[in-house]
């Protein structure tokens, strides 16, 4: 009989390792106490005859049990919780009386009167404090904390009844003793239900992913609790930077020190590493990610501290590691004085407001509370999208900033005069431009008209209608340009420099020059993401090509701060950090996606990287300075440069000639010959090196 009981226990808890160990230990002790031969052989024989059907049976049983409970209407589940709590409340009354009086009495008039008061007070308090709105099967420390608050509130009316009104034969200490016992029973019931539903009945899928959580802090614990509810997940351990935790256990799961991460990955055969360290510095996260890149594991991460504070971390909060986490730097705290100087309480206009930089400028400005924010954009959908995003953002922040939407083209002089006359902006950020190098190379007239003439007409309107500050968003491609886009942006800089040199101009003109921003519409990052999602190959123009990278929020913050430091005519250059080889970027993105590079050494890899050759106008590397005389500013990541400029009369004559060519004949070669005179350092490439015969234009070596 005893042996049969052991066999049934083994059958019930098969595949649950922690329970199995406890059961086998009990079986061993039981066998030692039995007379006759121990039934170990029968146990071993029974285990050998277990089939995969038993595993399927318990998996189906668990699923059916959870589905049955989950399919019950919420009212039924709440009613069940109410009844269970009522029984526990009565038990707490009986236990409290018995402990206080030292007599185990099941029923008496004092017990009945106190129980009635406890139930009468408990249910309104529990309902008001949200006890019955939580899901019992996901109970944790937050649930126990809510129960403690409710029981603490229950103590107040019980004290009033027992002390002031003096229930007959009811000790006053019961008003304190009963809520404490009741809390213990409630917490035990919640934990027992969760254990029964999610731990005792849990069967790990044979195809489950073996996961390792990096971070044994609060975020890691909440994530691990969420993972326990997933049948296709097998949590194999924690990793933490605190060496003192090495070898400890957290909720029954082993904790390993990060100093032996590689060995842990091999020993646990982990398929995936989940980073649960939202408070770690960017530098530390980068170190961890770079260390994991060399391993055959998929890496995901928790994005922020928000859900940790709320106590609501779930598997759905995990996201793939973003390449920005490898390329981005530790953010320098924004200078609030500089951020607000040209924004707070002022009428601000942003052209190109729907673009990558323009939209982020708008997001940053909403936090600075301008008097009015004018969004100027020629794309209807982009303008609609940024308006909706800013509206949602302001509702979340509790801010109210009047938004003015202007659907207009900066290359139309009459449209710019109308917009500036209507809104009279005090601060202007001119981000409207065509920036895609191959497209502008193939459509030079459109690119020159939008970039150069759009800037000229905006500058004229800003002067005419009294703008105080005008900041141009420039690019590193304007330095010794080899493409039309870069040359056009250099002409835009010349326009602002020439107007700033005029003592009769009241507007403060400045330019901010920087390189690529991660995630922008023209960046290589979204292209690589799309190619990886499609299964490859990743197209790379040249294996030695390098670029500067900066996150969009950092770039926008620095632009706003640079504009506040302007005195007139400065070219501000942002410190972009170290240049990045695009080939290394491509490899990193493939590995972060949990895939492998396919090349001659690894023919069975997942993604191939293909070299296609430099595009027309593309350089192997970018520069930020024309000269070598940058000056520091009050901000560690903003430099000031004063570079060659043309006097306005000379520049104005060539701009009028360019305008006539663009709007008249539309002769691209003639227009580019004028650009060659304006920007003598422009070195045309590809077909333009052949088409342009002007001696000012040099071909790329």
XYZ file of C-alpha atoms in Angstrom:
701
model
C 0.000 0.000 0.000
C 2.773 2.422 0.983
C 4.737 1.597 -2.162
C 1.698 2.237 -4.337
C 1.272 5.599 -2.631
C 4.869 6.505 -3.480
C 4.294 5.500 -7.091
C 1.254 7.729 -7.369
C 3.172 10.658 -5.890
C 5.968 10.070 -8.390
C 3.437 10.036 -11.211
C 1.809 13.279 -10.033
C 5.006 15.264 -9.710
C 6.921 13.840 -12.646
C 9.023 16.436 -14.428
C 8.805 18.930 -11.584
C 12.358 18.637 -10.349
C 12.116 20.453 -7.019
C 9.014 18.505 -5.991
C 10.497 15.255 -7.264
C 13.530 15.641 -5.052
C 11.332 16.166 -2.007
C 9.119 13.195 -2.883
C 12.046 10.855 -3.522
C 13.619 11.876 -0.226
C 10.365 11.096 1.558
C 10.119 7.807 -0.326
C 13.616 6.824 0.735
C 12.844 7.508 4.372
C 9.558 5.661 4.092
C 11.207 2.642 2.545
C 13.733 2.470 5.363
C 10.875 2.209 7.868
C 9.041 -0.575 6.052
C 9.505 -4.211 6.920
C 10.549 -6.532 4.159
C 12.288 -5.610 0.978
C 12.202 -1.904 0.023
C 10.295 -1.082 -3.109
C 13.175 0.844 -4.769
C 13.328 -1.607 -7.655
C 9.645 -1.092 -8.269
C 10.195 2.665 -8.291
C 13.053 2.403 -10.762
C 11.061 0.079 -12.961
C 8.108 2.391 -12.842
C 10.279 5.387 -13.814
C 11.722 3.452 -16.750
C 8.258 2.670 -18.063
C 7.131 6.296 -17.950
C 6.309 7.428 -21.480
C 6.007 10.763 -23.163
C 2.225 10.402 -22.939
C 2.450 11.015 -19.170
C 4.190 14.332 -19.796
C 1.525 15.300 -22.345
C -1.192 14.338 -19.882
C 0.088 16.658 -17.151
C 0.695 19.461 -19.592
C -2.896 19.158 -20.811
C -4.150 18.948 -17.231
C -2.346 22.139 -16.259
C -3.598 23.937 -19.358
C -7.171 22.766 -18.791
C -7.057 23.779 -15.121
C -5.732 27.246 -15.870
C -8.164 27.677 -18.764
C -11.080 26.623 -16.559
C -10.134 29.217 -13.946
C -9.306 31.870 -16.507
C -12.546 31.311 -18.435
C -14.676 31.895 -15.367
C -16.424 35.275 -15.454
C -14.660 37.855 -13.357
C -17.682 38.102 -11.079
C -17.444 34.384 -10.265
C -13.727 34.615 -9.484
C -14.270 37.633 -7.270
C -17.160 35.856 -5.497
C -14.899 32.872 -4.830
C -12.215 35.167 -3.382
C -14.821 36.903 -1.218
C -16.042 33.588 0.198
C -12.512 32.328 0.861
C -11.642 35.558 2.673
C -14.815 35.294 4.724
C -13.843 31.823 5.909
C -10.307 33.032 6.663
C -11.678 35.976 8.618
C -13.730 33.613 10.795
C -10.693 31.372 11.268
C -8.642 34.400 12.309
C -11.318 35.293 14.909
C -11.285 31.795 16.347
C -7.466 31.617 16.421
C -7.190 35.103 17.980
C -9.670 34.243 20.730
C -7.959 30.934 21.415
C -4.496 32.504 21.635
C -5.707 35.382 23.804
C -7.835 33.374 26.250
C -5.864 30.134 26.155
C -9.091 28.172 25.605
C -9.913 26.449 22.302
C -13.584 27.381 22.018
C -15.262 27.023 18.621
C -18.322 29.170 19.275
C -19.590 31.636 21.835
C -21.474 34.927 21.923
C -18.271 37.060 22.102
C -16.803 35.137 19.145
C -19.992 35.626 17.118
C -20.249 39.374 17.875
C -16.593 40.059 17.086
C -16.751 37.957 13.887
C -19.814 39.908 12.722
C -18.006 43.208 13.287
C -14.851 41.987 11.515
C -16.784 40.812 8.432
C -18.896 43.966 8.399
C -15.797 46.173 8.367
C -13.591 43.985 6.144
C -15.555 43.857 2.915
C -16.001 47.631 2.370
C -12.341 48.208 3.239
C -11.134 45.389 0.953
C -13.303 46.574 -1.925
C -12.213 50.160 -1.531
C -8.506 49.294 -1.337
C -8.663 47.109 -4.470
C -7.968 43.733 -2.861
C -10.370 41.975 -5.219
C -9.116 43.702 -8.358
C -5.768 41.891 -8.366
C -5.194 38.532 -10.059
C -4.562 35.956 -7.356
C -2.661 33.584 -9.631
C -0.041 36.328 -10.164
C 0.242 37.183 -6.469
C 3.566 38.507 -5.270
C 5.079 41.024 -2.884
C 2.843 43.804 -4.222
C -0.255 41.736 -3.447
C 0.910 41.075 0.112
C 1.613 44.787 0.552
C -1.931 45.638 -0.557
C -3.325 43.068 1.898
C -1.220 44.576 4.689
C -2.668 48.024 3.977
C -6.214 46.647 4.005
C -5.647 44.775 7.295
C -4.085 47.884 8.801
C -7.221 49.842 7.895
C -9.357 47.055 9.384
C -7.586 47.545 12.691
C -8.952 51.109 13.039
C -12.705 50.356 13.267
C -12.019 47.274 15.384
C -10.110 49.450 17.852
C -13.013 51.878 17.980
C -15.542 49.099 18.640
C -13.449 47.226 21.191
C -12.053 50.224 23.071
C -14.829 52.824 22.943
C -17.942 50.676 22.749
C -16.521 47.716 24.726
C -18.112 44.616 23.200
C -19.134 42.290 26.062
C -16.461 39.733 26.980
C -14.274 40.688 24.006
C -10.661 41.514 24.954
C -9.469 44.852 23.559
C -6.215 43.290 22.315
C -8.219 41.297 19.740
C -8.592 44.472 17.679
C -4.818 44.255 17.011
C -4.285 40.494 17.189
C -7.058 39.572 14.749
C -5.885 41.750 11.777
C -2.347 40.369 12.171
C -3.521 36.756 12.094
C -5.954 37.565 9.281
C -3.099 39.087 7.221
C -0.995 35.955 7.680
C -3.888 33.749 6.547
C -4.667 35.969 3.550
C -1.032 36.077 2.420
C -0.686 32.321 2.868
C -3.855 31.698 0.848
C -2.714 33.906 -2.050
C 0.700 32.292 -2.172
C -0.769 28.791 -1.889
C -3.193 29.430 -4.757
C -0.432 30.834 -6.943
C 1.817 27.898 -6.108
C -0.925 25.379 -6.853
C -1.858 26.938 -10.191
C 1.500 27.969 -11.560
C 4.200 25.968 -9.809
C 2.725 22.646 -8.770
C 0.949 22.136 -12.086
C 3.658 23.681 -14.267
C 5.232 21.409 -16.873
C 8.058 22.877 -18.937
C 7.671 22.378 -22.674
C 10.373 20.180 -24.212
C 10.924 22.940 -26.804
C 11.093 25.691 -24.182
C 13.760 28.347 -24.557
C 16.363 28.235 -21.809
C 16.664 31.760 -20.440
C 19.227 33.451 -18.230
C 18.281 36.711 -16.482
C 21.126 39.217 -16.131
C 20.371 41.157 -12.959
C 19.161 39.723 -9.657
C 17.692 42.989 -8.398
C 14.083 44.049 -8.231
C 13.667 44.163 -12.006
C 15.164 40.674 -12.403
C 12.927 39.248 -9.688
C 9.785 40.711 -11.256
C 10.827 39.437 -14.671
C 11.533 35.966 -13.275
C 8.092 35.899 -11.667
C 6.542 36.718 -15.035
C 8.626 34.034 -16.775
C 7.304 31.374 -14.393
C 3.890 31.834 -15.989
C 5.219 30.981 -19.448
C 5.119 27.260 -20.377
C 7.607 27.731 -23.226
C 10.252 29.308 -20.991
C 12.741 27.529 -18.744
C 14.521 29.930 -16.382
C 17.955 28.398 -15.813
C 19.533 31.057 -13.608
C 20.406 34.630 -12.728
C 23.645 36.495 -13.403
C 24.618 39.498 -11.298
C 27.594 41.840 -11.033
C 27.588 41.484 -7.241
C 30.122 38.698 -6.629
C 28.681 38.128 -3.140
C 25.542 36.637 -4.706
C 27.466 33.941 -6.573
C 26.141 30.533 -5.546
C 23.053 31.918 -3.797
C 19.486 31.098 -4.767
C 16.698 33.502 -5.612
C 13.215 31.987 -5.399
C 14.813 28.584 -5.914
C 16.864 29.628 -8.960
C 20.678 29.697 -8.886
C 22.496 33.051 -8.997
C 25.868 33.221 -10.781
C 28.525 35.921 -10.631
C 29.079 37.848 -13.845
C 32.831 37.228 -13.610
C 32.215 33.728 -15.034
C 29.516 34.600 -17.564
C 31.001 32.615 -20.428
C 31.251 29.449 -18.342
C 27.680 29.900 -17.098
C 26.397 30.169 -20.667
C 28.096 26.886 -21.520
C 26.986 25.057 -18.377
C 23.336 26.141 -18.589
C 23.101 25.854 -22.404
C 21.108 29.105 -22.348
C 19.394 30.140 -25.583
C 18.619 33.685 -24.496
C 19.905 36.300 -22.055
C 17.463 38.852 -20.683
C 19.004 42.080 -19.400
C 17.060 43.222 -16.335
C 19.356 46.094 -15.332
C 17.412 49.248 -16.307
C 19.341 51.393 -13.819
C 22.789 50.424 -15.150
C 24.854 53.078 -16.917
C 25.051 53.089 -20.688
C 28.756 52.231 -20.504
C 28.094 49.147 -18.348
C 25.264 47.984 -20.599
C 27.557 48.366 -23.600
C 30.237 46.249 -21.910
C 27.743 43.473 -21.173
C 26.259 43.514 -24.676
C 29.690 43.462 -26.312
C 30.667 40.495 -24.139
C 27.504 38.632 -25.137
C 28.018 39.368 -28.845
C 30.703 36.711 -29.018
C 28.326 34.057 -27.670
C 25.641 32.148 -29.527
C 22.749 33.644 -27.540
C 19.853 35.961 -28.275
C 19.809 39.101 -26.120
C 16.776 41.127 -25.064
C 16.369 43.889 -22.535
C 13.975 45.785 -20.284
C 13.731 49.336 -21.623
C 13.385 51.523 -18.526
C 12.700 51.834 -14.817
C 9.054 52.832 -15.302
C 7.548 49.358 -15.121
C 9.913 48.383 -12.319
C 8.555 51.216 -10.205
C 4.996 50.233 -11.104
C 5.733 46.595 -10.290
C 4.217 45.518 -13.600
C 7.062 43.874 -15.527
C 5.922 41.211 -17.996
C 7.517 39.293 -20.861
C 5.871 41.726 -23.296
C 8.028 44.530 -21.858
C 11.164 42.895 -23.247
C 12.584 44.275 -26.471
C 15.523 43.582 -28.707
C 18.791 45.324 -27.942
C 18.958 48.510 -29.963
C 22.132 49.396 -31.812
C 21.903 52.821 -30.127
C 22.910 51.098 -26.887
C 26.260 50.186 -28.451
C 26.924 53.406 -30.363
C 25.348 55.903 -27.997
C 27.294 57.621 -25.247
C 26.515 58.523 -21.687
C 24.259 61.534 -21.929
C 25.541 64.830 -20.576
C 22.893 66.514 -18.447
C 21.287 69.331 -20.402
C 21.982 72.867 -19.275
C 18.474 73.992 -18.349
C 19.405 77.652 -18.738
C 20.558 77.071 -22.325
C 17.584 74.814 -23.078
C 15.120 77.492 -21.995
C 16.823 80.706 -23.139
C 15.403 80.733 -26.671
C 12.313 78.595 -26.004
C 10.438 79.350 -22.780
C 7.588 81.772 -23.321
C 8.618 82.448 -26.940
C 6.994 81.876 -30.313
C 9.041 79.096 -31.914
C 8.948 77.838 -35.513
C 10.436 74.536 -36.665
C 10.672 73.905 -40.410
C 10.824 70.283 -41.477
C 8.902 69.500 -38.277
C 7.927 66.042 -39.487
C 11.483 64.880 -40.176
C 13.818 62.976 -37.895
C 15.561 66.000 -36.377
C 12.646 68.415 -36.695
C 10.217 66.114 -34.880
C 12.680 65.508 -32.033
C 13.253 69.255 -31.706
C 9.488 69.625 -31.276
C 9.402 66.914 -28.599
C 12.175 68.608 -26.662
C 10.544 72.031 -26.973
C 7.171 70.902 -25.661
C 8.910 70.203 -22.344
C 10.306 73.759 -22.351
C 6.824 75.361 -22.587
C 7.069 77.835 -25.493
C 4.274 80.384 -25.906
C 3.471 78.856 -29.295
C 5.023 76.133 -31.418
C 4.642 76.444 -35.199
C 5.149 73.193 -37.121
C 6.132 73.868 -40.734
C 6.175 70.827 -43.017
C 5.510 70.104 -46.698
C 4.482 66.448 -46.139
C 0.835 66.192 -45.120
C 1.218 62.795 -43.443
C 4.384 63.779 -41.563
C 2.677 66.920 -40.223
C -0.390 64.935 -39.176
C 1.766 62.308 -37.440
C 3.865 64.729 -35.399
C 0.777 66.693 -34.344
C -0.895 63.548 -32.990
C 2.297 62.488 -31.224
C 2.773 65.879 -29.578
C -0.872 65.988 -28.484
C -0.514 62.588 -26.803
C 2.781 63.643 -25.259
C 1.323 66.841 -23.806
C -1.608 64.951 -22.305
C 0.819 62.552 -20.634
C 2.978 65.412 -19.313
C 0.055 67.592 -18.306
C 1.411 70.407 -20.509
C -0.550 72.723 -22.787
C 1.426 74.252 -25.658
C -0.531 75.846 -28.533
C 0.410 74.103 -31.786
C 0.098 75.832 -35.158
C 0.277 73.611 -38.244
C 1.586 75.058 -41.507
C 1.513 72.870 -44.607
C 3.902 74.789 -46.849
C 7.004 74.490 -49.023
C 10.057 76.435 -47.861
C 11.213 76.892 -51.471
C 8.241 79.212 -52.179
C 9.110 82.786 -51.200
C 5.464 83.899 -50.933
C 4.623 80.961 -48.640
C 7.471 81.823 -46.278
C 6.456 85.497 -46.104
C 2.880 84.473 -45.360
C 3.881 82.013 -42.586
C 6.383 84.349 -40.915
C 4.048 87.320 -41.162
C 1.196 85.361 -39.591
C 3.094 83.881 -36.637
C 5.967 86.360 -36.123
C 8.282 83.674 -34.655
C 10.982 84.801 -32.252
C 13.063 81.597 -32.542
C 13.459 79.553 -35.738
C 15.039 76.139 -36.234
C 15.442 75.462 -39.953
C 15.612 71.681 -40.367
C 13.811 71.415 -43.721
C 16.125 69.891 -46.318
C 16.592 67.034 -48.732
C 19.370 64.926 -47.180
C 19.375 61.623 -49.081
C 22.648 61.752 -51.017
C 21.855 59.449 -54.005
C 18.399 61.006 -54.535
C 19.728 64.563 -54.539
C 22.589 63.437 -56.787
C 20.010 62.156 -59.294
C 17.685 65.188 -58.863
C 19.998 68.184 -58.489
C 17.507 70.915 -59.420
C 14.963 69.791 -56.816
C 17.683 69.418 -54.201
C 19.203 72.859 -54.849
C 15.814 74.569 -54.927
C 14.642 72.986 -51.650
C 17.904 73.271 -49.724
C 19.418 76.554 -50.939
C 16.436 78.619 -52.028
C 14.356 77.300 -49.120
C 17.028 78.509 -46.697
C 17.361 81.864 -48.481
C 13.624 82.577 -48.415
C 13.385 81.517 -44.763
C 16.291 83.825 -43.844
C 14.696 86.749 -45.708
C 11.335 86.189 -43.986
C 12.974 85.844 -40.569
C 14.755 89.184 -41.029
C 11.695 90.956 -42.413
C 9.350 89.884 -39.633
C 11.686 90.289 -36.680
C 12.880 86.824 -35.656
C 15.449 87.039 -32.868
C 17.279 83.718 -33.391
C 17.604 81.630 -36.553
C 19.473 78.309 -36.393
C 20.283 76.192 -39.427
C 20.574 72.423 -39.069
C 23.623 71.573 -41.182
C 25.579 68.380 -41.861
C 29.114 67.047 -41.822
C 28.717 66.427 -45.573
C 29.054 70.211 -46.043
C 32.773 69.910 -45.195
C 34.798 69.499 -48.410
C 31.700 68.063 -50.108
C 31.852 65.350 -52.740
C 28.113 65.299 -53.400
C 25.414 67.798 -54.367
C 23.579 67.532 -51.075
C 26.699 68.423 -49.080
C 27.556 71.280 -51.451
C 24.028 72.686 -51.182
C 24.207 72.657 -47.365
C 27.550 74.479 -47.499
C 25.861 77.195 -49.587
C 23.139 77.384 -46.907
C 25.864 77.992 -44.324
C 27.362 80.729 -46.507
C 23.966 82.479 -46.669
C 23.672 82.631 -42.882
C 27.311 83.655 -42.444
C 26.952 86.498 -44.945
C 23.720 87.810 -43.391
C 25.194 87.597 -39.886
C 28.161 89.715 -41.034
C 25.794 92.540 -41.989
C 25.686 94.977 -39.026
C 22.192 96.156 -40.003
C 20.664 92.706 -39.458
C 18.948 92.245 -36.097
C 18.484 88.466 -36.304
C 21.125 86.233 -34.717
C 22.052 83.613 -37.319
C 23.935 80.436 -36.415
C 24.512 76.943 -37.772
C 24.877 73.580 -36.060
C 26.843 70.941 -37.940
C 26.821 67.243 -37.025
C 26.943 63.794 -38.577
C 24.516 60.898 -38.848
C 21.786 60.411 -36.281
C 20.733 56.909 -35.382
C 17.307 55.880 -36.614
C 16.740 58.799 -39.000
C 14.939 58.179 -42.271
C 18.202 58.334 -44.225
C 20.301 56.354 -41.757
C 21.805 52.981 -42.567
C 20.426 51.521 -39.317
C 16.756 51.149 -40.405
C 17.979 49.790 -43.761
C 20.012 47.080 -42.033
C 17.070 46.253 -39.753
C 14.791 45.740 -42.758
C 17.394 43.602 -44.533
C 17.915 41.429 -41.444
C 14.151 40.967 -41.088
C 14.015 39.867 -44.736
C 16.767 37.289 -44.190
C 19.553 39.304 -45.789
C 21.861 40.017 -47.407
C 23.109 43.240 -45.804
C 24.345 45.617 -48.502
C 27.495 47.543 -47.658
C 28.981 50.070 -50.076
C 32.574 49.655 -48.832
C 34.116 47.654 -46.005
C 36.316 50.554 -44.896
C 33.639 53.249 -44.872
C 33.218 55.068 -41.541
C 30.604 57.448 -40.198
C 29.921 59.507 -37.083
C 26.771 58.584 -35.175
C 24.696 60.299 -32.508
C 21.281 59.558 -31.040
C 18.485 61.849 -32.210
C 17.518 63.082 -28.696
C 21.119 64.005 -27.892
C 21.537 65.828 -31.206
C 18.296 67.807 -30.717
C 19.243 68.830 -27.172
C 22.665 70.015 -28.304
C 21.150 71.971 -31.203
C 18.821 73.850 -28.834
C 21.671 74.598 -26.423
C 23.996 75.709 -29.228
C 21.386 78.167 -30.535
C 21.224 79.754 -27.075
C 25.003 80.417 -27.155
C 24.944 82.110 -30.568
C 26.126 85.702 -30.962
C 25.879 85.744 -34.756
C 27.607 83.882 -37.591
C 28.970 80.928 -35.605
C 29.258 77.443 -37.012
C 28.697 75.177 -34.021
C 30.141 71.686 -34.387
C 28.883 68.863 -32.185
C 31.316 66.395 -30.660
C 30.242 63.168 -32.362
C 32.669 60.898 -30.544
C 34.665 58.329 -32.482
C 33.763 57.341 -36.059
C 32.265 53.880 -36.533
C 33.089 51.413 -39.302
C 29.824 50.540 -41.039
C 31.027 46.953 -41.516
C 31.385 46.583 -37.737
C 27.946 48.134 -37.303
C 26.435 45.579 -39.688
C 28.042 42.649 -37.869
C 26.894 43.951 -34.491
C 23.297 44.310 -35.685
C 23.279 40.754 -37.035
C 24.586 39.339 -33.742
C 22.136 41.411 -31.684
C 19.342 39.814 -33.697
C 20.478 36.393 -32.469
C 21.857 35.433 -35.900
C 25.287 34.599 -37.299
C 27.312 36.069 -40.151
C 27.579 33.899 -43.268
C 30.992 34.173 -44.919
C 33.773 31.976 -46.286
C 34.766 30.852 -42.796
C 31.146 30.251 -41.710
C 29.203 29.021 -44.764
C 26.303 27.847 -42.564
C 25.671 31.324 -41.095
C 22.362 33.145 -41.339
C 23.046 36.573 -42.881
C 25.524 37.471 -45.595
C 27.153 40.903 -45.911
C 27.577 41.995 -49.533
C 29.821 44.859 -50.711
C 28.180 46.891 -53.515
C 30.670 49.723 -54.090
C 30.577 53.405 -53.213
C 27.539 55.312 -54.451
C 27.864 58.534 -56.477
C 29.035 61.333 -54.217
C 29.783 59.069 -51.255
C 32.994 59.473 -49.225
C 34.831 56.829 -47.237
C 34.872 59.114 -44.211
C 33.222 62.354 -43.102
C 34.722 65.488 -41.544
C 33.220 68.081 -39.238
C 35.635 71.020 -39.676
C 36.860 72.827 -42.761
C 39.686 74.465 -40.827
C 41.660 73.284 -37.821
C 40.748 76.018 -35.370
C 37.749 74.889 -33.313
C 37.112 76.870 -30.149
C 35.613 75.382 -26.991
C 32.315 76.645 -25.596
C 30.662 76.411 -22.206
C 29.310 73.007 -23.217
C 31.747 70.046 -23.355
C 30.172 68.619 -26.527
C 29.727 71.816 -28.526
C 32.620 73.503 -30.351
C 32.637 76.797 -32.227
C 34.256 77.329 -35.633
C 34.608 80.498 -37.702
C 35.150 79.604 -41.329
C 35.560 81.220 -44.726
C 32.609 83.303 -45.850
C 31.523 85.340 -48.878
C 30.410 88.936 -48.564
C 26.719 89.377 -49.178
C 26.897 91.403 -52.437
C 29.045 88.734 -54.123
C 26.960 85.890 -52.711
C 23.669 87.600 -53.546
C 24.633 88.008 -57.205
C 25.447 84.291 -57.576
C 22.277 83.255 -55.703
C 20.168 85.316 -58.102
C 21.936 83.664 -61.016
C 21.282 80.257 -59.469
C 17.617 81.118 -58.877
C 17.212 82.199 -62.500
C 18.808 78.968 -63.715
C 16.684 76.753 -61.475
C 13.373 78.468 -62.220
C 14.147 79.311 -65.840
C 15.980 76.761 -67.947
C 16.333 74.123 -65.219
C 19.791 73.340 -66.611
C 21.369 71.089 -63.965
C 24.912 71.411 -65.375
C 24.732 75.200 -65.410
C 23.336 75.188 -61.854
C 26.133 72.934 -60.634
C 28.752 75.166 -62.280
C 27.426 78.021 -60.138
C 27.669 75.750 -57.072
C 31.277 75.066 -58.037
C 32.021 78.813 -57.909
C 30.220 79.191 -54.589
C 31.940 76.172 -53.010
C 35.381 75.830 -54.641
C 36.266 72.888 -52.367
C 33.386 70.857 -53.898
C 34.893 67.766 -55.564
C 32.299 66.210 -57.825
C 32.157 62.470 -58.238
C 30.657 60.024 -60.702
C 28.953 61.488 -63.762
C 29.201 65.033 -62.405
C 32.994 64.897 -62.542
C 32.633 64.429 -66.299
C 29.737 66.829 -66.870
C 31.258 69.732 -64.986
C 34.116 71.254 -66.953
C 34.564 74.301 -64.750
C 38.129 74.608 -63.506
C 36.864 75.222 -59.957
C 35.426 71.737 -59.756
C 37.876 68.937 -59.104
C 37.162 65.287 -59.726
C 37.538 62.697 -56.993
C 40.830 60.901 -57.172
